[in-house]
XYZ file of C-alpha atoms in Angstrom:
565
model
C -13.819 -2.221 -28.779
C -12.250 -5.712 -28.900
C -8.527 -5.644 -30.005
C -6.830 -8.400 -31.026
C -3.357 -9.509 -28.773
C -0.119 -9.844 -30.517
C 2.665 -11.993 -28.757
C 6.288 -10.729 -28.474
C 9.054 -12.284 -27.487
C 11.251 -9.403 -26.561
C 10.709 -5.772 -25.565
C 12.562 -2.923 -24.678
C 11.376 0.244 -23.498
C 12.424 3.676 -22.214
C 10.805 5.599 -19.773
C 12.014 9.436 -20.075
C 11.247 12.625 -18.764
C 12.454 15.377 -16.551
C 13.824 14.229 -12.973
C 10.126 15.293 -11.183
C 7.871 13.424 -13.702
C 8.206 10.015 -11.564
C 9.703 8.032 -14.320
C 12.109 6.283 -11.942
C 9.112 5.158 -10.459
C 7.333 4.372 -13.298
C 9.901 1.948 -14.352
C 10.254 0.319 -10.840
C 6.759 -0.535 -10.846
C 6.539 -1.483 -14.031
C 9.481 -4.153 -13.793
C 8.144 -5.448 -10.615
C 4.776 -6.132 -12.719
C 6.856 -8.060 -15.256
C 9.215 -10.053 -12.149
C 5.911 -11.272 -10.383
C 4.531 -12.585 -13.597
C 7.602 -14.404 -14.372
C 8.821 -12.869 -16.998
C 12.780 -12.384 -17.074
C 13.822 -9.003 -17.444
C 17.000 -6.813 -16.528
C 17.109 -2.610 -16.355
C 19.084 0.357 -16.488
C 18.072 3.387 -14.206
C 19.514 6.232 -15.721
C 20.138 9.549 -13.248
C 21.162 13.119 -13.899
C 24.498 13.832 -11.796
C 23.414 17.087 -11.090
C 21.650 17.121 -7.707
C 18.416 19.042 -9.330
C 18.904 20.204 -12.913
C 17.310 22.677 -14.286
C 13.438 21.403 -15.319
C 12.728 20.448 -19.104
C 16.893 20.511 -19.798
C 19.061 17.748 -21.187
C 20.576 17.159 -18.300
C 18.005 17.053 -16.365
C 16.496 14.164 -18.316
C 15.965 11.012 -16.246
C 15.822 7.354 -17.622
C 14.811 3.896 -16.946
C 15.374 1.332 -19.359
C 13.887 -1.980 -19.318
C 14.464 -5.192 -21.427
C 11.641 -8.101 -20.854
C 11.636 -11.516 -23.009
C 10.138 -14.698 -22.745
C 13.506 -15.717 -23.324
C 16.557 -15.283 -21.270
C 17.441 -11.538 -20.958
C 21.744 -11.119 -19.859
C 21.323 -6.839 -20.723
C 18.719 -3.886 -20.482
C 19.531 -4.037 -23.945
C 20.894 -1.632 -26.739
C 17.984 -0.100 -28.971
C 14.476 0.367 -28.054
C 11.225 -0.721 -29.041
C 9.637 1.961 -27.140
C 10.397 5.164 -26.026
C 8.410 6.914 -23.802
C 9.103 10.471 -23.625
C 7.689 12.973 -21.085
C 9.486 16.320 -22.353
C 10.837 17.826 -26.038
C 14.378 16.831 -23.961
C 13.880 13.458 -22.893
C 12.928 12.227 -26.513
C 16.431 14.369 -27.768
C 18.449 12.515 -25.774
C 17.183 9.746 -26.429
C 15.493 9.448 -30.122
C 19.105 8.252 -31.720
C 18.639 5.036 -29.549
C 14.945 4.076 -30.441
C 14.688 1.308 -33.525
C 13.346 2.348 -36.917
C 9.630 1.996 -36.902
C 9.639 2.087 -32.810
C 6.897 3.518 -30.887
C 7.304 6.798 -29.341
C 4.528 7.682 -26.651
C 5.032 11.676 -26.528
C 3.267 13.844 -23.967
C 2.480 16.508 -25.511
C 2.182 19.012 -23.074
C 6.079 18.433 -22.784
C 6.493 20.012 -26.532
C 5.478 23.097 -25.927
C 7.400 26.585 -27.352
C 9.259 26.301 -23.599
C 10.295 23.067 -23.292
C 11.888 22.723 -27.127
C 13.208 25.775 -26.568
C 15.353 24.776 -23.158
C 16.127 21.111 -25.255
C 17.252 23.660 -27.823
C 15.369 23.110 -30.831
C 15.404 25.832 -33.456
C 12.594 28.536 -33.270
C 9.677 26.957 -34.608
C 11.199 23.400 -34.997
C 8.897 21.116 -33.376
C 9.319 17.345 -33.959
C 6.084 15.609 -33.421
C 4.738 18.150 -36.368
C 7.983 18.332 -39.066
C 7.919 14.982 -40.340
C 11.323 14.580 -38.256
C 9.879 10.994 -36.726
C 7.737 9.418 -39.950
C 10.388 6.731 -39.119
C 8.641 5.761 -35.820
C 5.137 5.264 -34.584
C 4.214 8.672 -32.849
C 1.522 8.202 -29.863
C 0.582 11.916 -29.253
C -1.124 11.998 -25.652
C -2.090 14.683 -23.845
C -0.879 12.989 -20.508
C -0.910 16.871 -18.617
C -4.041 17.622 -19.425
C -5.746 14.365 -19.491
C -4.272 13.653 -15.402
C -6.470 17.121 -14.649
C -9.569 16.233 -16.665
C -9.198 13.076 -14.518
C -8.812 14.865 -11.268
C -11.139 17.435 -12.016
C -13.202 16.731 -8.795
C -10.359 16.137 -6.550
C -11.061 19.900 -4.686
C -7.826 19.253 -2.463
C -5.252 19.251 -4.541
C -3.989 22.245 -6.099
C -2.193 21.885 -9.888
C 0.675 21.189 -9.120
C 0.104 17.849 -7.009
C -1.996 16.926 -9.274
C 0.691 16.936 -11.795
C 2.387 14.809 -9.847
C 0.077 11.798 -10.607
C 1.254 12.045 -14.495
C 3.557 9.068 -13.920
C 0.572 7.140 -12.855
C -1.555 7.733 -16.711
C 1.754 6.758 -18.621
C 2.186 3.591 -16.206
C -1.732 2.849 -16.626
C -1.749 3.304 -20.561
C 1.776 0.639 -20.505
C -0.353 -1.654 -18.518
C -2.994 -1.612 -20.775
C -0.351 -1.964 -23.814
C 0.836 -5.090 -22.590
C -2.126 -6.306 -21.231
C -1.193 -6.413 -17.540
C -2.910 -6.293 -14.233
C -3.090 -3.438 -11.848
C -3.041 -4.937 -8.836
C 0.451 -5.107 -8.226
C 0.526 -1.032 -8.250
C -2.258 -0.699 -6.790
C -1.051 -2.446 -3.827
C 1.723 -0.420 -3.690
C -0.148 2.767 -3.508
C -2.200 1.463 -0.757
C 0.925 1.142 1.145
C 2.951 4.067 0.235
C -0.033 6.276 0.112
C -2.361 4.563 2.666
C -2.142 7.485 5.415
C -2.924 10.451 2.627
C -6.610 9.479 1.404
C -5.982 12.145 -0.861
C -3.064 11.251 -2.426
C -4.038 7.626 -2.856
C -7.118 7.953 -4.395
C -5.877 10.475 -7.241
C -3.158 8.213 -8.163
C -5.402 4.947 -8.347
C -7.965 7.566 -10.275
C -5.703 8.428 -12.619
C -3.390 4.933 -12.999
C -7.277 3.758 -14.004
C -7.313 6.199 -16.685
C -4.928 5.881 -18.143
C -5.412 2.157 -18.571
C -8.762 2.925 -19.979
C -7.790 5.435 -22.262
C -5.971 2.830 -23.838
C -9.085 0.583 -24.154
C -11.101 3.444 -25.344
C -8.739 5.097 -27.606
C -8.376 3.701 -31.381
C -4.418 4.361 -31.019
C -3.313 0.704 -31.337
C -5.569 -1.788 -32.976
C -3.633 -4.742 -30.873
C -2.384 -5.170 -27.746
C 0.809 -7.346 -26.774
C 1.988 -9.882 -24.483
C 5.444 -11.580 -23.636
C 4.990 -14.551 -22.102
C 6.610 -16.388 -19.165
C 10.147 -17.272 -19.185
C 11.342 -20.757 -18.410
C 13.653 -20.583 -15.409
C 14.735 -23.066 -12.216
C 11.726 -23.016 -10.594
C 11.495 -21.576 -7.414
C 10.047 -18.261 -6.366
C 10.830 -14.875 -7.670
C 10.908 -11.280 -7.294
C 12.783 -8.029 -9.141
C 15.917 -6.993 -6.740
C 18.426 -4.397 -7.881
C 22.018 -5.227 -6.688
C 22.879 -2.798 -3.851
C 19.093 -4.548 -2.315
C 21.149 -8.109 -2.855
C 23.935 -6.992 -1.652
C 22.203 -6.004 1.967
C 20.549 -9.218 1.982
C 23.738 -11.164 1.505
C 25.236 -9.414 4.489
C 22.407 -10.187 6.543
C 22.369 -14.104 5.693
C 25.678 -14.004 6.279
C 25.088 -12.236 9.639
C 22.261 -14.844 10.303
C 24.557 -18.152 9.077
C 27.493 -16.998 11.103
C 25.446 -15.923 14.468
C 27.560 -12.910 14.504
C 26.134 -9.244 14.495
C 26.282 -7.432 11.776
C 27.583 -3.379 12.107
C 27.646 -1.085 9.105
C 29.886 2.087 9.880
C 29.727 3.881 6.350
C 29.299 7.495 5.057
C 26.163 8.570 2.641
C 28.019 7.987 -1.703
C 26.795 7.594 -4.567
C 25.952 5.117 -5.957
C 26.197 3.074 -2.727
C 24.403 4.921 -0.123
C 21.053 2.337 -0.649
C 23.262 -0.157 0.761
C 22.764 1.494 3.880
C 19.309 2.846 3.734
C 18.333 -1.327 3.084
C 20.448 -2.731 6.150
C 18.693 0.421 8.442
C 15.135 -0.876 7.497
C 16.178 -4.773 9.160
C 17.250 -3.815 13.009
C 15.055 -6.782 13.731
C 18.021 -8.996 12.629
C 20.249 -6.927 15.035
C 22.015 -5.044 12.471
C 23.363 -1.934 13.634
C 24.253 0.944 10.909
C 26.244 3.968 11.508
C 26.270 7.090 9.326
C 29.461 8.824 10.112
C 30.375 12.179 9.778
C 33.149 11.073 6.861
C 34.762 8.375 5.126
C 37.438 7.733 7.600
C 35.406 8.104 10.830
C 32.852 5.058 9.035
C 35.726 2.365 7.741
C 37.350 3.488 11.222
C 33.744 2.372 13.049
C 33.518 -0.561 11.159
C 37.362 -1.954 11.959
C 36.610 -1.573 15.802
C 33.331 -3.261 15.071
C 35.057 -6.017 14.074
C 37.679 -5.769 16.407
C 35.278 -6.650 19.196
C 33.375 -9.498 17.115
C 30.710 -8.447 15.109
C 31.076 -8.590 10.785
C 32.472 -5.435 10.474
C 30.997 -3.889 6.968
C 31.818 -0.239 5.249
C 30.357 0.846 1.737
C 31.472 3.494 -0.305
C 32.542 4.581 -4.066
C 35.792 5.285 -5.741
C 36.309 8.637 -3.857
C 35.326 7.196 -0.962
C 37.651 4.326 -0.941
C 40.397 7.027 -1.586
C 39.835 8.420 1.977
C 39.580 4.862 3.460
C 42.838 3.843 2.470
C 44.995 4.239 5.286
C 42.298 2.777 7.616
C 42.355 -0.463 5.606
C 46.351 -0.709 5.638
C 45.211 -0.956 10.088
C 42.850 -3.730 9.015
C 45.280 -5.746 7.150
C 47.885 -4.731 9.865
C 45.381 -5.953 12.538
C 44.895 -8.825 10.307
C 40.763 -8.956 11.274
C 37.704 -9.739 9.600
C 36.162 -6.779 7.631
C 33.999 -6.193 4.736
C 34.685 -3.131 2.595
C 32.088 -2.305 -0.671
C 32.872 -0.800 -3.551
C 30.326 0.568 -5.628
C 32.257 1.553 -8.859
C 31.680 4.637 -10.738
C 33.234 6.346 -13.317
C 36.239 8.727 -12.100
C 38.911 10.136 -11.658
C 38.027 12.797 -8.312
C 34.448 13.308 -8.586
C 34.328 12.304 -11.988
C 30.520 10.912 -12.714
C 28.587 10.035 -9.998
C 25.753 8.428 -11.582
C 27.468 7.124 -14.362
C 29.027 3.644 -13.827
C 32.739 2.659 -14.647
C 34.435 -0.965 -12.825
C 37.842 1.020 -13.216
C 38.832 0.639 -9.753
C 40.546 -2.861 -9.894
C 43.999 -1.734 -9.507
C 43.089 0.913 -6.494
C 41.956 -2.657 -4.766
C 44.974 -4.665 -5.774
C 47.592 -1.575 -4.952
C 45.952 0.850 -3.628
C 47.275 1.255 -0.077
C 50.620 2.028 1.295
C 53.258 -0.695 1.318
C 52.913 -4.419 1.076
C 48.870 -4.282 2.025
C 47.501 -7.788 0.163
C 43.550 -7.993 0.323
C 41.720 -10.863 -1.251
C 39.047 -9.497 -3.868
C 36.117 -10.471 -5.029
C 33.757 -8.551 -7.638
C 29.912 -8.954 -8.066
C 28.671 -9.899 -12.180
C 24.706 -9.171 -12.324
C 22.369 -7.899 -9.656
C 21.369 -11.094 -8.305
C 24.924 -11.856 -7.987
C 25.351 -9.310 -5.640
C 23.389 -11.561 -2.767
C 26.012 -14.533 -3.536
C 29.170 -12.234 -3.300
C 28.294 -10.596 -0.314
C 28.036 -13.763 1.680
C 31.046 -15.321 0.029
C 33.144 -11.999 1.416
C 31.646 -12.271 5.053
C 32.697 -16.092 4.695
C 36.819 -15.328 3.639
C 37.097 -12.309 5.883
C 35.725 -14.320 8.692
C 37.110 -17.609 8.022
C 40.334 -16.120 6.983
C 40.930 -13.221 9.579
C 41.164 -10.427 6.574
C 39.984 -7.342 4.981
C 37.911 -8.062 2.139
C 37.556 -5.802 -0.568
C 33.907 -6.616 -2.725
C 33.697 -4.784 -5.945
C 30.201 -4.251 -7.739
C 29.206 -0.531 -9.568
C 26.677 1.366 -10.814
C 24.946 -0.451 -13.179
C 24.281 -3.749 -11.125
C 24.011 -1.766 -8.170
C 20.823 0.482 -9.769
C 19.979 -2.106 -12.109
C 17.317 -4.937 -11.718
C 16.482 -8.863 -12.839
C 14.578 -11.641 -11.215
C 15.816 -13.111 -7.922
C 15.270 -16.557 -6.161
C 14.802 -16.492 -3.277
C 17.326 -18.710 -1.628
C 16.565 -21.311 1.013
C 18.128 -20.755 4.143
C 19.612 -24.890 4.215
C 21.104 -24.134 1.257
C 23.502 -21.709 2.271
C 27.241 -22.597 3.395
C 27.744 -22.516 6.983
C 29.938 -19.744 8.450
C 32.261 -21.476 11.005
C 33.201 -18.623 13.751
C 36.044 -19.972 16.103
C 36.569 -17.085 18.614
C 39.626 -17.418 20.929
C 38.172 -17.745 24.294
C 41.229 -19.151 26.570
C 44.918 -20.114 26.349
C 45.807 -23.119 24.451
C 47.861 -25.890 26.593
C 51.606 -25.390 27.427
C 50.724 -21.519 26.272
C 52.179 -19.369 29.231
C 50.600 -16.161 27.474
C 48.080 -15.202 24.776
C 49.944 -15.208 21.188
C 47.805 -13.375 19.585
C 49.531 -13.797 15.901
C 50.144 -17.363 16.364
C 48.783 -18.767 12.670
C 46.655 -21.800 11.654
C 46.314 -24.430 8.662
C 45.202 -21.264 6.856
C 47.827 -18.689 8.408
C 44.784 -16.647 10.120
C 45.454 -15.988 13.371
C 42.998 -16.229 16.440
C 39.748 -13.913 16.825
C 39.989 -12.720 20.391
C 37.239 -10.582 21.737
C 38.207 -7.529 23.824
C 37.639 -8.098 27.940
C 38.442 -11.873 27.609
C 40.612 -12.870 30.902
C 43.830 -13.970 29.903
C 43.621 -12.835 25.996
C 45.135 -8.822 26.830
C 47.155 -7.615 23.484
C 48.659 -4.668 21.815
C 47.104 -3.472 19.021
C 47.502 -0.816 16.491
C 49.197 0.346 13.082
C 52.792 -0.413 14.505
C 54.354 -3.586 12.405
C 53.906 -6.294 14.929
C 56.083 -8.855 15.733
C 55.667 -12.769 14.871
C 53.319 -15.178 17.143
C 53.591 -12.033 19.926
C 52.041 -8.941 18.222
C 54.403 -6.959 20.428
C 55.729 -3.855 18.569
C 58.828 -4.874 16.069
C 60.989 -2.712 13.890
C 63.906 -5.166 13.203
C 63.976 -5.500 9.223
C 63.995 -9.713 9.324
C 60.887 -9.496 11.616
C 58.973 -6.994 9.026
C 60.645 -9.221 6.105
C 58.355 -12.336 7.756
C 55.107 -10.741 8.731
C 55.057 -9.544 5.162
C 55.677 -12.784 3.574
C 53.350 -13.611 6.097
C 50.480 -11.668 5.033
C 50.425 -12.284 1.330
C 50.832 -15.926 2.023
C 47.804 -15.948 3.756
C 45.939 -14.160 1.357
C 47.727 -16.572 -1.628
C 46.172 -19.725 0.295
C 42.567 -18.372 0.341
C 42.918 -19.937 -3.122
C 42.667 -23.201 -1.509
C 39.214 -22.633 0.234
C 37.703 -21.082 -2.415
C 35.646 -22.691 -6.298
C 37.651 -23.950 -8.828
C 36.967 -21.499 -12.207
C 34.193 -22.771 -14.312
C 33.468 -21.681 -17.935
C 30.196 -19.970 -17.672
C 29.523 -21.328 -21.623
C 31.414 -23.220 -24.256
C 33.750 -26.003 -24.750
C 36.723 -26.478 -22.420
C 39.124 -26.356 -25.448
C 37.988 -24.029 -28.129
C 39.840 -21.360 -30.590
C 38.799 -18.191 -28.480
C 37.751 -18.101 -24.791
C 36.035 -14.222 -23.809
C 37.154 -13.433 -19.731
C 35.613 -11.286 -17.820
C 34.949 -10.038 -14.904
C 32.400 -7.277 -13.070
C 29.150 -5.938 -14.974
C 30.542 -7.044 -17.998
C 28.910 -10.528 -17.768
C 25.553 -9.488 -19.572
C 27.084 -8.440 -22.801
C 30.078 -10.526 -23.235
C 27.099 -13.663 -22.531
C 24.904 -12.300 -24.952
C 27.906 -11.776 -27.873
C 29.449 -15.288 -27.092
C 25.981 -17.088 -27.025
C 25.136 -15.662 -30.240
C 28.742 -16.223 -32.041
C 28.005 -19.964 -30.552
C 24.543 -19.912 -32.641
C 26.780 -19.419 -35.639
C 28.821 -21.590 -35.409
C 31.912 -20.308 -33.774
C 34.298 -22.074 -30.966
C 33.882 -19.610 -28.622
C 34.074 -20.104 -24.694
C 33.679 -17.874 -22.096
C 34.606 -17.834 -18.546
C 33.980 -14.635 -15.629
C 35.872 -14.413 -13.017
C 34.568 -13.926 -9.227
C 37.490 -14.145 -7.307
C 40.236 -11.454 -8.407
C 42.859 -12.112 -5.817
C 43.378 -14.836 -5.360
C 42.830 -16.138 -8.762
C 41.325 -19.564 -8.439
C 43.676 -22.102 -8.506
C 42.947 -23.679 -12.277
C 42.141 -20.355 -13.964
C 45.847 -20.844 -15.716
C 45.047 -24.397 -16.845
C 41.724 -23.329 -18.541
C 43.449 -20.374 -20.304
C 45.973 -22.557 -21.767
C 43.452 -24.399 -23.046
């Protein structure tokens, strides 16, 4: 049967369901679909913190939200247009979020007497069959037993891996919805699933099916489209912001000829940070898993120490434990990169849930006068740009950096272009290598035009030093505990950080006029929504500016001048 195609401009959808039925996955694919066909697009993976919740439970429901628009797209978005939901739970949680008149596609296998009972619905109280959702568009598909009928003649698999393909019919049916391609899945399986014949062919069988139960099924009587969005041209793909973030340490490693060395410990919601960088050794990066917190910043400093981009990733918690180790850094006054991944706290707090309440823990958050120059990451993309900038000041600069980004870029997705390598800002590296003239002995905290001192690499003739946490003595680095001395290398120290401000952009509003009645500032993951509220206040008329902030210490030099305007 011929349907007729409808064209939207802007969709978001849900993809819900207990933390085994693949919906992660689901929406991963799905959004890589929509980058490749140039459609812009941003997302919001939602986890359970639990580790493994119990099956069919509200907390154990597991989201991926996805916003794509021929327009431009700042935020996964607030309401849906569709909610797909694999369990009684998953369409609980998350039926107060789906528009009036929305779609629901509802497995139905997921509503049985068990699974409303454990997403504690009344006895008897089943919402597909009360009337509870005349409100919405209810798709009732027997995605359980439809994945079987399909794999009826796979004699290999038992029921349960079979099950395991369910993902597969509710990504197939979605393609079909919006009138995409398979191919881009379907080369994914190959690759994932090329060494199990088994397991590839049942999930291409049953991704096929449930495209074509779509076509064969009278449930919608059009399909829909969103077309391409206009955008710099240039070539695309979907990266989520800890992926960027890797990246921008490795072109950073590559522009700078230095090595690259992550010593880290496993946190969420950072720890992909380090499972990317392990997958690129053929750059030369080396990554170290330590056995805690410490032992990885700890790595990482004597990393540096001997000349390679020192890098360490972690979360609130994490940078807790590091604190001491990055008072040595600063103290050591050497080029180091340390990640924060936001999340929401205090102590454990949420681990999956994201926060971007750690700003004063960077500014203060170390024992005595410690100054760091911050920077913070503002979409997924961003992530690539930030990175490189922080290899760039700590390296430049001779100084800890710390770069903040969280949860929600870090997990989240949106198109990428990919940079060209000429276009990226050389990383000038000027290692000490021998005594300047009229020296009569290595000063190894003798200062430049930018107060960093020299990078000398451990085992160079001539360039022997005393390091360590002890407060160190002016131009020497000898060991000093007379008050004026400590008075100076503080001043020192903060001045250096204070005069990053000359090497780094001046602010720019990101939209509006440079003198209006309100300007909206920002900084962090906060740039998608305060965008979207300031462009649309513009569209009516309102004098509204609004400017988000990279650098966070040092401010950039004219931030004051625009805010008095």
């Amino acid at each position: 049967m011929d349907k007729k195609e409808e064209l939207l401009q802007d969709v978001i959808i849900k993809f819900a369901g207990d933390s085994g039925d693949g919906m992660q996955l689901t929406g991963s694919q799905f959004t890589n679909n929509t980058a490749l066909l140039g459609i812009d697009l941003a997302t919001f993976p939602d986890f359970p913190a639990e580790i493994r919740a119990p099956i069919g439970t509200l907390p154990g429901v597991s989201g991926f939200q996805l916003h794509f628009s021929s327009n431009r797209v700042f935020t996964p978005g607030d309401a849906y247009d569709v909610l797909v939901a694999m369990n009684a739970a998953a369409l609980k949680v998350n039926i107060r979020n789906l528009k009036k008149g929305g779609k629901i596609i509802a497995n139905t296998d997921g509503f049985d007497t068990k699974n409303l009972r454990l997403a504690n619905y009344a006895d008897g109280v089943n919402p597909l069959e009360d009337g509870s959702l005349d409100n919405y568009e209810v798709i009732k598909i027997d995605v359980t037993k439809l994945t079987r009928e399909a794999l009826k003649d796979f004699q290999g698999l038992g029921t349960k891996e079979k099950d395991r393909s369910k993902n597969m019919f509710v990504l197939g049916f979605v393609y079909w919805m919006y009138n995409r391609s398979l191919d881009s899945t379907i080369t994914f399986l190959k690759e994932k699933f090329g060494k199990n014949e088994a397991i590839l062919e049942s999930n291409l069988k049953v991704l096929n099916a449930g495209y074509y139960y779509g076509e064969t099924t009278e449930t919608f009587s059009a399909r829909y489209k969103v077309q391409k969005a206009i955008m710099p041209a240039g070539v695309y793909r979907s990266i989520m912001g800890n992926q960027a973030l890797a990246y921008g340490l490795i072109a950073a490693s590559v522009k700078s000829g230095l090595p690259l060395f992550v010593g880290t410990y496993p946190i969420t919601p950072a720890s992909d940070i380090l499972h990317e960088l392990s997958k690129h050794k053929n750059f030369g990066i080396k990554t170290f898993q330590a056995e805690d917190e410490i032992a990885g910043i700890a790595s990482a400093i004597g990393a540096s120490y001997g000349g390679n981009i020192g890098v360490t990733t972690t979360s609130g918690p994490g940078m807790a434990l590091k604190t001491e180790a990055m008072g040595l850094a600063v103290m050591l006054e050497i080029p180091l990169v340390i990640c924060n991944v936001q999340r929401g706290g205090p102590s454990t707090g949420l681990p999956t849930k994201t926060e971007q309440s750690d700003l004063l823990q960077a500014y203060y958050g170390r024992n005595g006068e410690c100054p760091m120059p911050v920077i913070a990451s503002s979409t997924s993309s961003d992530c690539f740009d930030t990175a490189f900038e922080a290899v760039r000041i700590a390296v430049q600069h001779m100084t800890p950096v710390i770069l903040l980004s969280d949860g929600f870029i870090a997990n989240g997705a949106e198109p990428w272009r990919f940079p060209q390598t000429e276009d990226l800002p050389t990383i000038e590296v000027k290692f000490k290598t021998q005594l300047d003239e009229g020296e009569e002995s290595f000063l190894p905290y003798k200062r430049d035009e930018k107060l960093a001192r020299p990078w000398a690499v451990p085992g160079t003739a001539g360039l022997e030093n005393r390091i360590g946490g002890l407060e160190k003595q002016d131009k020497t680095g000898n060991v000093n505990y007379e008050p004026e001395n400590h008075e100076i290398m503080v001043k020192l120290r903060q001045a250096k950080v204070d005069k990053i401000a000359d090497y780094i952009p001046e602010q720019k509003l990101d939209s509006g006029p440079e003198k209006g009645k309100i300007l909206v500032v920002g900084w962090g993951s906060t740039y998608g929504a305060i965008k979207s509220a300031v462009l649309e206040l513009q569209q009516q008329g309102h004098s509204v500016s609004h400017a988000h902030i990279r650098y966070l210490r040092p401010f950039p030099k004219n931030l004051g001048e625009i805010l008095n305007n």
